[in-house]
Short mmCIF file of C-alpha atoms and ligand atoms in Angstrom, two decimals:
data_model
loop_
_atom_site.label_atom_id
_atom_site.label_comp_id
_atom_site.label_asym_id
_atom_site.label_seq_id
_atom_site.Cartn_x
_atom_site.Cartn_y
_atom_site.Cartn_z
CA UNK A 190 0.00 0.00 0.00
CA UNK A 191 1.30 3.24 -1.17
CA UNK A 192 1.96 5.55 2.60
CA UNK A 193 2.95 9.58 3.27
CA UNK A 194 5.26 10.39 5.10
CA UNK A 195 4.96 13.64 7.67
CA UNK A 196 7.93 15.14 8.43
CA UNK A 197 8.61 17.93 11.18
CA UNK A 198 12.31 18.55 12.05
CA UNK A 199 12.97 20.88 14.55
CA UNK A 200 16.69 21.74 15.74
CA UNK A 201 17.15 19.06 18.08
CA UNK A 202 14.51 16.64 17.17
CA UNK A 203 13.04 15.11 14.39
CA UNK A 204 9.60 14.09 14.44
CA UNK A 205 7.44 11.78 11.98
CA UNK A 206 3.96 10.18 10.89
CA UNK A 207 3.31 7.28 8.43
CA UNK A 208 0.07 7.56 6.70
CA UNK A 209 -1.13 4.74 4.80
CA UNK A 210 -2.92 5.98 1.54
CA UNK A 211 -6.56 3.57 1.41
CA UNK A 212 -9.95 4.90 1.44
CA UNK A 213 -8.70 7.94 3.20
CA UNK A 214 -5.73 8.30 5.00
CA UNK A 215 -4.66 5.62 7.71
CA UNK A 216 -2.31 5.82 10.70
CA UNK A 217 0.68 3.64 10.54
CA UNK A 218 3.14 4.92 12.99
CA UNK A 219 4.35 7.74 15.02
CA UNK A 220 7.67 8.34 15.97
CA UNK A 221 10.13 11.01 17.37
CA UNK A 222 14.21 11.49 17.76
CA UNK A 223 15.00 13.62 20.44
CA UNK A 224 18.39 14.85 21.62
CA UNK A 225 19.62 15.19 18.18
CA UNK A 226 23.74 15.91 18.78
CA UNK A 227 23.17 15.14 22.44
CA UNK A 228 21.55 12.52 23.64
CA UNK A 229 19.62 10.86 20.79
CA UNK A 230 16.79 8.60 21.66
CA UNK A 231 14.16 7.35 19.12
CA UNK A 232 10.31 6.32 20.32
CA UNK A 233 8.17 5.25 17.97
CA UNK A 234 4.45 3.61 18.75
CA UNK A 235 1.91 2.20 16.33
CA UNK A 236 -1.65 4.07 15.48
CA UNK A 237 -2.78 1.51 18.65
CA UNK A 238 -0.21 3.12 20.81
CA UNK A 239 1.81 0.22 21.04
CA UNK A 240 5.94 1.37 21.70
CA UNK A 241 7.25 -0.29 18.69
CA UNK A 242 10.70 1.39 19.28
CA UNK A 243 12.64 2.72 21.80
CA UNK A 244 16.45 2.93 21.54
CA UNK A 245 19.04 5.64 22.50
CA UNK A 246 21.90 5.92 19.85
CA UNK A 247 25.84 7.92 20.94
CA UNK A 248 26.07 11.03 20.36
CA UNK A 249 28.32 10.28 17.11
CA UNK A 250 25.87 7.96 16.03
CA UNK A 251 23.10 10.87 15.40
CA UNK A 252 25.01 14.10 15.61
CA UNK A 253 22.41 15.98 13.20
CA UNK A 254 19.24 16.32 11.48
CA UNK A 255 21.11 14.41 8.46
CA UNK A 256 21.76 11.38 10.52
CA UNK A 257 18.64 10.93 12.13
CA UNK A 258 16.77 10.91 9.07
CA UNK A 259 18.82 8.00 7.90
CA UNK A 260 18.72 6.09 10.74
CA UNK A 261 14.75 7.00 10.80
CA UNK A 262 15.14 5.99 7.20
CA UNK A 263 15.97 2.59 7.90
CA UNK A 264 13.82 2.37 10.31
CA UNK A 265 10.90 2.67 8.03
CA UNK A 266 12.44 0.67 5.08
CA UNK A 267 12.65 -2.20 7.39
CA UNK A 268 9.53 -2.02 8.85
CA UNK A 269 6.93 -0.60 6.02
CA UNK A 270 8.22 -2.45 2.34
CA UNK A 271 5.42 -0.91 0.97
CA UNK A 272 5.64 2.44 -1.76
CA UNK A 273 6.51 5.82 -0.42
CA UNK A 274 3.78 8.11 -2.82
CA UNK A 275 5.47 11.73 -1.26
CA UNK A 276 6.69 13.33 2.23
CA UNK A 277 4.91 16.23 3.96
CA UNK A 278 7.13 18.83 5.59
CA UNK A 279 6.18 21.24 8.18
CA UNK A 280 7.99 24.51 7.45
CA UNK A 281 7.34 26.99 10.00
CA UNK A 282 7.51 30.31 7.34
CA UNK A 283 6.21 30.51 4.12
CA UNK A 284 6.52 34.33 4.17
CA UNK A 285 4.34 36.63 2.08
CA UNK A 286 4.28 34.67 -0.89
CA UNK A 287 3.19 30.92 0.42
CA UNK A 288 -0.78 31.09 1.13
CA UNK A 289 -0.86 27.46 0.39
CA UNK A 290 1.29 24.22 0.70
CA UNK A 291 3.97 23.66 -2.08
CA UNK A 292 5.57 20.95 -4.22
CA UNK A 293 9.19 21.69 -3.67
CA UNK A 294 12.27 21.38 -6.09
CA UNK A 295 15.39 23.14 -5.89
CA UNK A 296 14.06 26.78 -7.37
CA UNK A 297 11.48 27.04 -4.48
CA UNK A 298 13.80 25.74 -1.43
CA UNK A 299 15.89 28.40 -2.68
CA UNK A 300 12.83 30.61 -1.98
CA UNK A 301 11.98 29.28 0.79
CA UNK A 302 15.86 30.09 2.64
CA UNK A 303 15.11 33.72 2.05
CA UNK A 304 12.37 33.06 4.92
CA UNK A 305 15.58 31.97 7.60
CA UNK A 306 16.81 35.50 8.82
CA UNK A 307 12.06 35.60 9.63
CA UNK A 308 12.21 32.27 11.71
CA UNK A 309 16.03 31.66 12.28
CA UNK A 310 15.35 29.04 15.20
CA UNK A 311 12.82 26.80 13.26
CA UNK A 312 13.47 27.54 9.02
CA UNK A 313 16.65 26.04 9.31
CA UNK A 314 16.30 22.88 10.44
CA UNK A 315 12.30 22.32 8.75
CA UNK A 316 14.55 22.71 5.22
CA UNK A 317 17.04 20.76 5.87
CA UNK A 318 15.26 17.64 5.96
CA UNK A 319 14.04 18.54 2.74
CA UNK A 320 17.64 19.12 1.24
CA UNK A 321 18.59 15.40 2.30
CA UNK A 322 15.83 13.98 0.98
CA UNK A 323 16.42 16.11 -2.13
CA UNK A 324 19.73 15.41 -2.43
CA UNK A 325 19.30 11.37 -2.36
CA UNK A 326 16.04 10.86 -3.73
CA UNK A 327 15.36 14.10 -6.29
CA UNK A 328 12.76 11.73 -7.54
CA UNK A 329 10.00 11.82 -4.90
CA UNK A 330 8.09 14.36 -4.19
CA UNK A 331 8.02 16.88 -1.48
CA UNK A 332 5.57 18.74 -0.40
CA UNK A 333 5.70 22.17 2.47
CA UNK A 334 3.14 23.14 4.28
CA UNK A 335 3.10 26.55 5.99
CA UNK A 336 2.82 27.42 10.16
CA UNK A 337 1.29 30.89 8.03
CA UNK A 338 -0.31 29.87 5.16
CA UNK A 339 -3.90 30.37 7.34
CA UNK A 340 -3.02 33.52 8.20
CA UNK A 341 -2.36 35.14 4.41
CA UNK A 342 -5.35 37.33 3.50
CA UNK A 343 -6.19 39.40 6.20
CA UNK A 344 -6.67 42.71 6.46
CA UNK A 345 -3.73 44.65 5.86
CA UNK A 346 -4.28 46.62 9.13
CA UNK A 347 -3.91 43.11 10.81
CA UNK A 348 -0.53 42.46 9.37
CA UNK A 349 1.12 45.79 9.44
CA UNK A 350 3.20 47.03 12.53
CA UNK A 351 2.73 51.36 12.77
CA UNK A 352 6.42 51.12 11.60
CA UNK A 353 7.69 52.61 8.82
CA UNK A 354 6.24 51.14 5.34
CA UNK A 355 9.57 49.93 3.91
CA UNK A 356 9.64 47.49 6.52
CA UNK A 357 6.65 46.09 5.98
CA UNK A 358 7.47 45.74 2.30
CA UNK A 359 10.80 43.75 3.34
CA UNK A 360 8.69 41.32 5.24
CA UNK A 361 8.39 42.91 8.46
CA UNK A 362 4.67 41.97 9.19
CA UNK A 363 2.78 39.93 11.61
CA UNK A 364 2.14 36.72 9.95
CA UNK A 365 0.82 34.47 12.88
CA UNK A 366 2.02 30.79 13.45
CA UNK A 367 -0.03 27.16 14.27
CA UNK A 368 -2.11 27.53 10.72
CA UNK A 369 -2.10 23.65 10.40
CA UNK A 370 -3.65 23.39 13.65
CA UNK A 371 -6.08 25.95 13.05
CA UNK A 372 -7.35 24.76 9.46
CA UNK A 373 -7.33 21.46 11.09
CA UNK A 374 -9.66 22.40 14.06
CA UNK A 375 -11.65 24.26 12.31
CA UNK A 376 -12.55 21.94 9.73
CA UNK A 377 -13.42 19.65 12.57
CA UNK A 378 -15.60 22.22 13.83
CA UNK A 379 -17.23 22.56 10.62
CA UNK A 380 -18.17 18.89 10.74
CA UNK A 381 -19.70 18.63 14.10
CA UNK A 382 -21.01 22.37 14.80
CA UNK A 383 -21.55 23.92 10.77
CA UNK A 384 -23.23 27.17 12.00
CA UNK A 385 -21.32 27.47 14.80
CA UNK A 386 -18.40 27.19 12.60
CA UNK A 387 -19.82 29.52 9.84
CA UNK A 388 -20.01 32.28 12.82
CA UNK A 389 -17.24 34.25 15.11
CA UNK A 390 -15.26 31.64 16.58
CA UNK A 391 -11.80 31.75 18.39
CA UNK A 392 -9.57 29.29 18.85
CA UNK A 393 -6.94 28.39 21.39
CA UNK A 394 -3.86 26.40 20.96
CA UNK A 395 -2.84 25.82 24.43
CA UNK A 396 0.24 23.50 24.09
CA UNK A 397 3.80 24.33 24.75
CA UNK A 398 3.70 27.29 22.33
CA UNK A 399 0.37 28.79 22.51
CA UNK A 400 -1.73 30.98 20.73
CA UNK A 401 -5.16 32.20 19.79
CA UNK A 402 -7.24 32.99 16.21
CA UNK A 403 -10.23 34.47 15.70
CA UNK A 404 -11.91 33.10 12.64
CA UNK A 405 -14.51 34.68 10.75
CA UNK A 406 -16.61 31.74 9.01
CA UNK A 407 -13.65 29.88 8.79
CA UNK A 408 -10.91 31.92 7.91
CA UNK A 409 -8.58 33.78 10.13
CA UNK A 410 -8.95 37.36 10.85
CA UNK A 411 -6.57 38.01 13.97
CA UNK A 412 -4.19 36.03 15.85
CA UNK A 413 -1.73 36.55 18.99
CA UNK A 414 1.37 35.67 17.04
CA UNK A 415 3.10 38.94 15.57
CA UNK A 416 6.28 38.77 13.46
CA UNK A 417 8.13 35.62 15.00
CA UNK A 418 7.07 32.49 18.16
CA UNK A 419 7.34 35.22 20.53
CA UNK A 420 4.21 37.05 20.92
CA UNK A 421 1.00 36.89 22.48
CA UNK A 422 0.20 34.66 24.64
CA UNK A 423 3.16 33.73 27.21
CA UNK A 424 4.24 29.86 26.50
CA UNK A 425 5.93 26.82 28.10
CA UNK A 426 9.42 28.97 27.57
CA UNK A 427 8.68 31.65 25.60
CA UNK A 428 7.56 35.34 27.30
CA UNK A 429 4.88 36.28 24.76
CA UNK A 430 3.76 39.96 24.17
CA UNK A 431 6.30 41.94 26.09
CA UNK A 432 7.19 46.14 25.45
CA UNK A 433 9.79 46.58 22.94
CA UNK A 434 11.48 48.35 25.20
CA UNK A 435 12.04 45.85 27.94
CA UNK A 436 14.54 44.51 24.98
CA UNK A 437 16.30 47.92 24.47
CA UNK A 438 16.50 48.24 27.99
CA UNK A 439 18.13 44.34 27.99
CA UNK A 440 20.26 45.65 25.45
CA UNK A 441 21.80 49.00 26.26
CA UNK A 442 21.37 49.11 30.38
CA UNK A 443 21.99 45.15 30.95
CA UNK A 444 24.70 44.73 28.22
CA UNK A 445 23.13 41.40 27.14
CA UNK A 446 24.24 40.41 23.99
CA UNK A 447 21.94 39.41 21.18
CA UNK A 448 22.07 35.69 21.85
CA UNK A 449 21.50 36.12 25.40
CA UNK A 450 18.77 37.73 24.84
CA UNK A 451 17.39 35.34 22.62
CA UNK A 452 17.90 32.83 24.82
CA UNK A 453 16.08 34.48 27.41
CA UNK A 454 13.14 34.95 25.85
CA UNK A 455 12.56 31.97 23.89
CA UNK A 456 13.89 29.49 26.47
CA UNK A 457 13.87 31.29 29.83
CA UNK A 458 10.73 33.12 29.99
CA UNK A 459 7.16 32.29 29.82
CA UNK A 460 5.74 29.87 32.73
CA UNK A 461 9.17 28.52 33.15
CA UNK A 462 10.51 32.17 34.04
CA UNK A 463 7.72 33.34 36.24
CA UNK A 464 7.60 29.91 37.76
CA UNK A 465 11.10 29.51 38.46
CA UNK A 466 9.72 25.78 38.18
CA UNK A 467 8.78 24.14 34.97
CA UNK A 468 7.36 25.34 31.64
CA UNK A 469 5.09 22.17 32.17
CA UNK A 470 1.04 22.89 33.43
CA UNK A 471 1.42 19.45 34.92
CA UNK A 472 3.81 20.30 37.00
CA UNK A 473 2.62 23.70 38.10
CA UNK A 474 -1.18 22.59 39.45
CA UNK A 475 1.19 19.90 41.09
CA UNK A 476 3.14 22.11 43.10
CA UNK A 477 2.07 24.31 46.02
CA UNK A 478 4.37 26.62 45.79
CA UNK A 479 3.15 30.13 45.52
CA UNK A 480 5.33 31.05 42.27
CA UNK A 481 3.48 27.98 40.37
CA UNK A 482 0.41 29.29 41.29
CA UNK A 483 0.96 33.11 40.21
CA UNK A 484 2.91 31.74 36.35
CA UNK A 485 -0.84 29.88 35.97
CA UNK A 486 -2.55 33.16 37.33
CA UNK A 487 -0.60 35.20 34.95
CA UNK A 488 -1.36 32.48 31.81
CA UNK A 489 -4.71 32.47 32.36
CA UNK A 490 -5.48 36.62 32.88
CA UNK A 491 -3.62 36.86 29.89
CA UNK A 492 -5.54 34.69 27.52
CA UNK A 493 -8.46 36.24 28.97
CA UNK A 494 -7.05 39.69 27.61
CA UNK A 495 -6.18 38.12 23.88
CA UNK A 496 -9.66 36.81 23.81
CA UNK A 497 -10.93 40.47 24.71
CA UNK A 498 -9.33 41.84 21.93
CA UNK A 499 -9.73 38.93 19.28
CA UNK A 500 -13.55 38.93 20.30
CA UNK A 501 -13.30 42.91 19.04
CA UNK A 502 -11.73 42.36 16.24
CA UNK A 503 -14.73 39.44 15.28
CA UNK A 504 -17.28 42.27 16.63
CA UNK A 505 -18.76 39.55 18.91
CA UNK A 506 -18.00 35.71 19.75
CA UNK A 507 -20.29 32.71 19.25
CA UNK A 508 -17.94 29.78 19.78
CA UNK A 509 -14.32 29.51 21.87
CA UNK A 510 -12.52 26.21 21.25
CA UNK A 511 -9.93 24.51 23.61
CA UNK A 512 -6.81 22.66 21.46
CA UNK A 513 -3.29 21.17 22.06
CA UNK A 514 -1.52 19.84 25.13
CA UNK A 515 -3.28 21.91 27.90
CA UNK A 516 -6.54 22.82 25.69
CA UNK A 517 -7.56 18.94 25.37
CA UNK A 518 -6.35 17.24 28.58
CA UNK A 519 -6.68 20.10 31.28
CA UNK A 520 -10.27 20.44 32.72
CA UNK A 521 -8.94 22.58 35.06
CA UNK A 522 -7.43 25.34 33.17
CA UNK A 523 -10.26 25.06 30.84
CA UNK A 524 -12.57 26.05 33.39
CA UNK A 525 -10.17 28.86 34.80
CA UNK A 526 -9.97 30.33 31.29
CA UNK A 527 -13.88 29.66 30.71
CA UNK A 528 -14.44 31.94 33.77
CA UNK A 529 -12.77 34.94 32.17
CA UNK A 530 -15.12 34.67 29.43
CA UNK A 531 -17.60 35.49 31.00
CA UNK A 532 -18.66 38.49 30.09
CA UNK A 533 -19.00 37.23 26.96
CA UNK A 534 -21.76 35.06 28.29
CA UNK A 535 -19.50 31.58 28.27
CA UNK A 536 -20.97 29.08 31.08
CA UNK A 537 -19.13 25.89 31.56
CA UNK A 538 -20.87 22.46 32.00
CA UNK A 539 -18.85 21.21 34.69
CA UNK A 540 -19.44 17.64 34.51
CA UNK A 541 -19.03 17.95 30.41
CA UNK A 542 -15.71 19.21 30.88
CA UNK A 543 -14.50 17.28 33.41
CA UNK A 544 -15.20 14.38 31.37
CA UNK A 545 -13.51 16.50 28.10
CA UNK A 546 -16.70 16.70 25.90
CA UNK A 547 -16.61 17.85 22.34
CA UNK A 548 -19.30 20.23 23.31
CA UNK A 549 -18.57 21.61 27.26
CA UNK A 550 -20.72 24.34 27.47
CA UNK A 551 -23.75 24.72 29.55
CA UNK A 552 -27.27 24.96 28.02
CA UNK A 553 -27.85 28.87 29.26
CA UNK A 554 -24.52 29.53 28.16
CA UNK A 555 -24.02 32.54 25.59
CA UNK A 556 -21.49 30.96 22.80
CA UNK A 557 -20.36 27.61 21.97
CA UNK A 558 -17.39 25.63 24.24
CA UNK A 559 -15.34 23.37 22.36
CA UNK A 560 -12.64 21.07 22.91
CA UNK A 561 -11.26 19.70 19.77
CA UNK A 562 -8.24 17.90 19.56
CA UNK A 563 -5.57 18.93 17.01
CA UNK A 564 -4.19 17.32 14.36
CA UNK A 565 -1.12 18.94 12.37
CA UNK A 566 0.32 15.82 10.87
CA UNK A 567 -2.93 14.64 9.34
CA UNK A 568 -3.63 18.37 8.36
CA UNK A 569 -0.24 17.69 6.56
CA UNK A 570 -0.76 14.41 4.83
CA UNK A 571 -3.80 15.76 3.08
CA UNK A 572 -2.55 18.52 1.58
CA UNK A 573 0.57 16.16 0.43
CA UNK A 574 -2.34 13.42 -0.68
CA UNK A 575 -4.05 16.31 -2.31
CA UNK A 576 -1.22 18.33 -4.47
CA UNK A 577 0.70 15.43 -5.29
CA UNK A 578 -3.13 13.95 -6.50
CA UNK A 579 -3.40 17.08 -8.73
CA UNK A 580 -0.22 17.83 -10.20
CA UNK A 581 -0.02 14.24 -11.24
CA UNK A 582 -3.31 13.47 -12.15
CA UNK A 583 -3.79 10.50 -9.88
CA UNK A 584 -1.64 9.43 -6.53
CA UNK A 585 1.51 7.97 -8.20
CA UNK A 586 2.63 4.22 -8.49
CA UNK A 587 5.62 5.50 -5.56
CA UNK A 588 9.03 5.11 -4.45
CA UNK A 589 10.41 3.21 -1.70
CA UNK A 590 11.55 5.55 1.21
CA UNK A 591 14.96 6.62 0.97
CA UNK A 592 16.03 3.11 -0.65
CA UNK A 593 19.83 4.55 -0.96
CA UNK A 594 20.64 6.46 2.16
CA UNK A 595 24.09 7.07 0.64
P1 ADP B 104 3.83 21.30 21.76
O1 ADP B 104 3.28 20.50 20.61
O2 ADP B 104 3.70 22.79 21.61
O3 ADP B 104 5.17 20.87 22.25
P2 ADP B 104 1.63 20.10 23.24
O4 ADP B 104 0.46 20.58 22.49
O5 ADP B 104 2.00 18.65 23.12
O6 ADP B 104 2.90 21.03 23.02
O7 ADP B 104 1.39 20.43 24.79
C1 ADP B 104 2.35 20.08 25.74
C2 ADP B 104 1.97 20.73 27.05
O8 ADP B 104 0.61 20.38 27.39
C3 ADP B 104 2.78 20.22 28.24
O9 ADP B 104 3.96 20.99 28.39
C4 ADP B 104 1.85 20.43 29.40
O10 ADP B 104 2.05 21.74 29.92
C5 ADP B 104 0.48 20.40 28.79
N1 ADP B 104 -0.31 19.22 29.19
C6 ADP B 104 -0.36 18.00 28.64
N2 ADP B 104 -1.19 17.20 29.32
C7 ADP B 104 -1.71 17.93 30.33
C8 ADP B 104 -2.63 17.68 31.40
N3 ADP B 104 -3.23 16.50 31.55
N4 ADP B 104 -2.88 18.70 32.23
C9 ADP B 104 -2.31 19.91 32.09
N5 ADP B 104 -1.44 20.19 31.12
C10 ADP B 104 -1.14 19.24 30.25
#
């Protein structure tokens, strides 16, 4: 059977889905590498959740993105015979240009490295999977799908800074991340709620990185990322909106460097900073200590704010839907968050959401609650099923994956 492969490579970790191509598209397996250069360790389970693999390689072994694809590679060779039709890619920026997924050859990589200096932490590493695959097997096709795709036609008040206009012609704009998820949640929202989803709807991607969109039948209107992963809402690690002059002052009256301030605020900050404890939501309801308590305080008054302003910028709200890590499994910030809504008339079915309903809002309540679990990797595999099914006219015969790893 002829599969997909979904490929999302981030700097120290690679991470993969195998889609079997039948009547629809069918989970094969799941795997990450982790500790890429460091400690590498590779976990892969089946679409039952069965561990399949679990083996730690020396650091020599798997000292970059390069090497883990081979030895994920093999891997898959070993284990799935079968044709490989194409491989997904999440790339995190497809700039101004990209307002759809792309079948990449050499001309539009080349493109698609002018977007590094706009995501410098992610760009990198999301091509260079693509290069090695290029490189050995120029023959099977690749496909890119965009973290900003969702966001392109908006208003051009929503993606201008008040900076001036040559910047914004250079690329400076606020392009807004987690697309995938969003076009996949809300095409699951069209199937189980289509008014709901027709109307003002936001939606919150509560995972490690987090953010918000307000969609406008379907399409995106607003969102809390800006320019890069840093704004909006604070994250696991990351600080979120912050004054632009908190960094000058960093700068010029700290004497941080560049880096350190980088590292600061995309690895140092967010719950982790306040918290002084973890970056994980787990961990802080855990604890009892006070500083836990005030990083979850400060998360949750602060989505309350972005959903203020999103609901503005939608002139009203009739739906609010709970994704990712924290928005699926946590009944407990769900009902912290639902609380700040409401003034826009959200009232929370406790027993619904303790029990993480589709649908967890109370009958008197105002707008829709949601809790819809995300999918970026499926959202990924169909637009790879569906380009590579119309530039070829049909889903082709396939390759094997990777058969000469070189
Ligand atoms: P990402 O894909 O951005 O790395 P995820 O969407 O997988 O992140 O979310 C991971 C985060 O979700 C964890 O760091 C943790 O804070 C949170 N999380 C996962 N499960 C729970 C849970 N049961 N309760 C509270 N938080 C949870």
């Amino acid at each position: 059977m002829d599969t997909i492969l979904v490929v999302n490579a981030g700097s120290s970790s690679l991470k993969f889905e195998l889609f079997a191509i039948g009547e629809g598209l069918h989970k094969r397996v799941k795997g990450q590498m982790d500790g890429i250069g460091t400690s590498p360790r590779l976990r892969i389970k089946g679409s039952d959740g069965q561990l399949l693999a679990d083996t730690c390689y020396s650091q020599s072994d798997v000292s970059n993105a390069q090497a883990a694809m081979h030895v994920v590679g093999a891997w898959l060779r070993e284990t799935h015979p079968g044709k490989l039709a194409a491989v997904g890619h999440r790339v995190v920026h497809g700039g101004p240009d990209y307002m759809r997924p792309v079948m990449v050859d050499r001309d539009v990589l080349e493109q698609l490295e002018r977007y590094v200096p706009l995501a410098p932490l992610h760009q990198p590493s999301n091509l260079a999977a693509i290069r090695v695959i290029l490189e050995r097997r120029p023959d099977l096709p690749q496909v890119a799908c965009f973290d900003t795709s969702f966001h392109r036609g908006r208003s051009l008040v929503a993606d201008h800074y008040a900076i001036p206009e040559r910047f914004f012609v250079e690329g400076v704009r606020r392009y807004g991340l987690h697309g995938l998820s969003y076009e996949y949640v809300a095409g699951r929202l069209r199937e189980v709620a289509r008014d709901v989803a027709a109307g003002r709807v936001i939606i919150a991607h509560l995972g490690n990185g987090a953010s918000m969109c307000a969609l406008s039948k379907g399409r995106s209107v607003e969102t809390t990322f800006g320019f890069s992963a840093l704004d909006g809402l604070p994250m696991g690690t990351r600080c979120g909106q912050i004054d632009p002059g908190v960094i000058l002052y960093l700068l010029t009256e700290k004497g941080m460097s560049v880096s350190q301030v980088q590292e600061l605020l995309y690895h140092d900050s967010g719950l982790k900073g306040l918290s002084g404890i973890s970056n994980d939501v787990r961990v802080l309801l855990a604890s009892d200590d006070p500083c836990a308590a005030f990083a979850l305080d400060y998360f949750v008054y602060r989505i309350g704010l972005h959903a203020g302003a999103l609901a503005a910028a939608l002139g009203g709200l009739d739906a609010f839907v709970f994704t990712a890590g924290i928005g699926e499994n946590s009944a407990e910030m769900r009902a912290r968050i639902t609380k700040n809504l409401g003034w826009l008339g959200a009232r929370l079915d406790l027993g619904r959401n303790s029990n993480h309903h589709l649908c967890i809002s109370a009958p008197e309540s105002r707008i829709g609650l949601y809790v819809i679990p995300t999918d970026e990797e499926l959202m990924i595999a169909r637009h790879t099923l569906d380009l590579i099914g119309s530039v070829t006219g049909s889903i082709p015969s396939g390759v094997t994956w990777m058969q000469d790893p070189g």
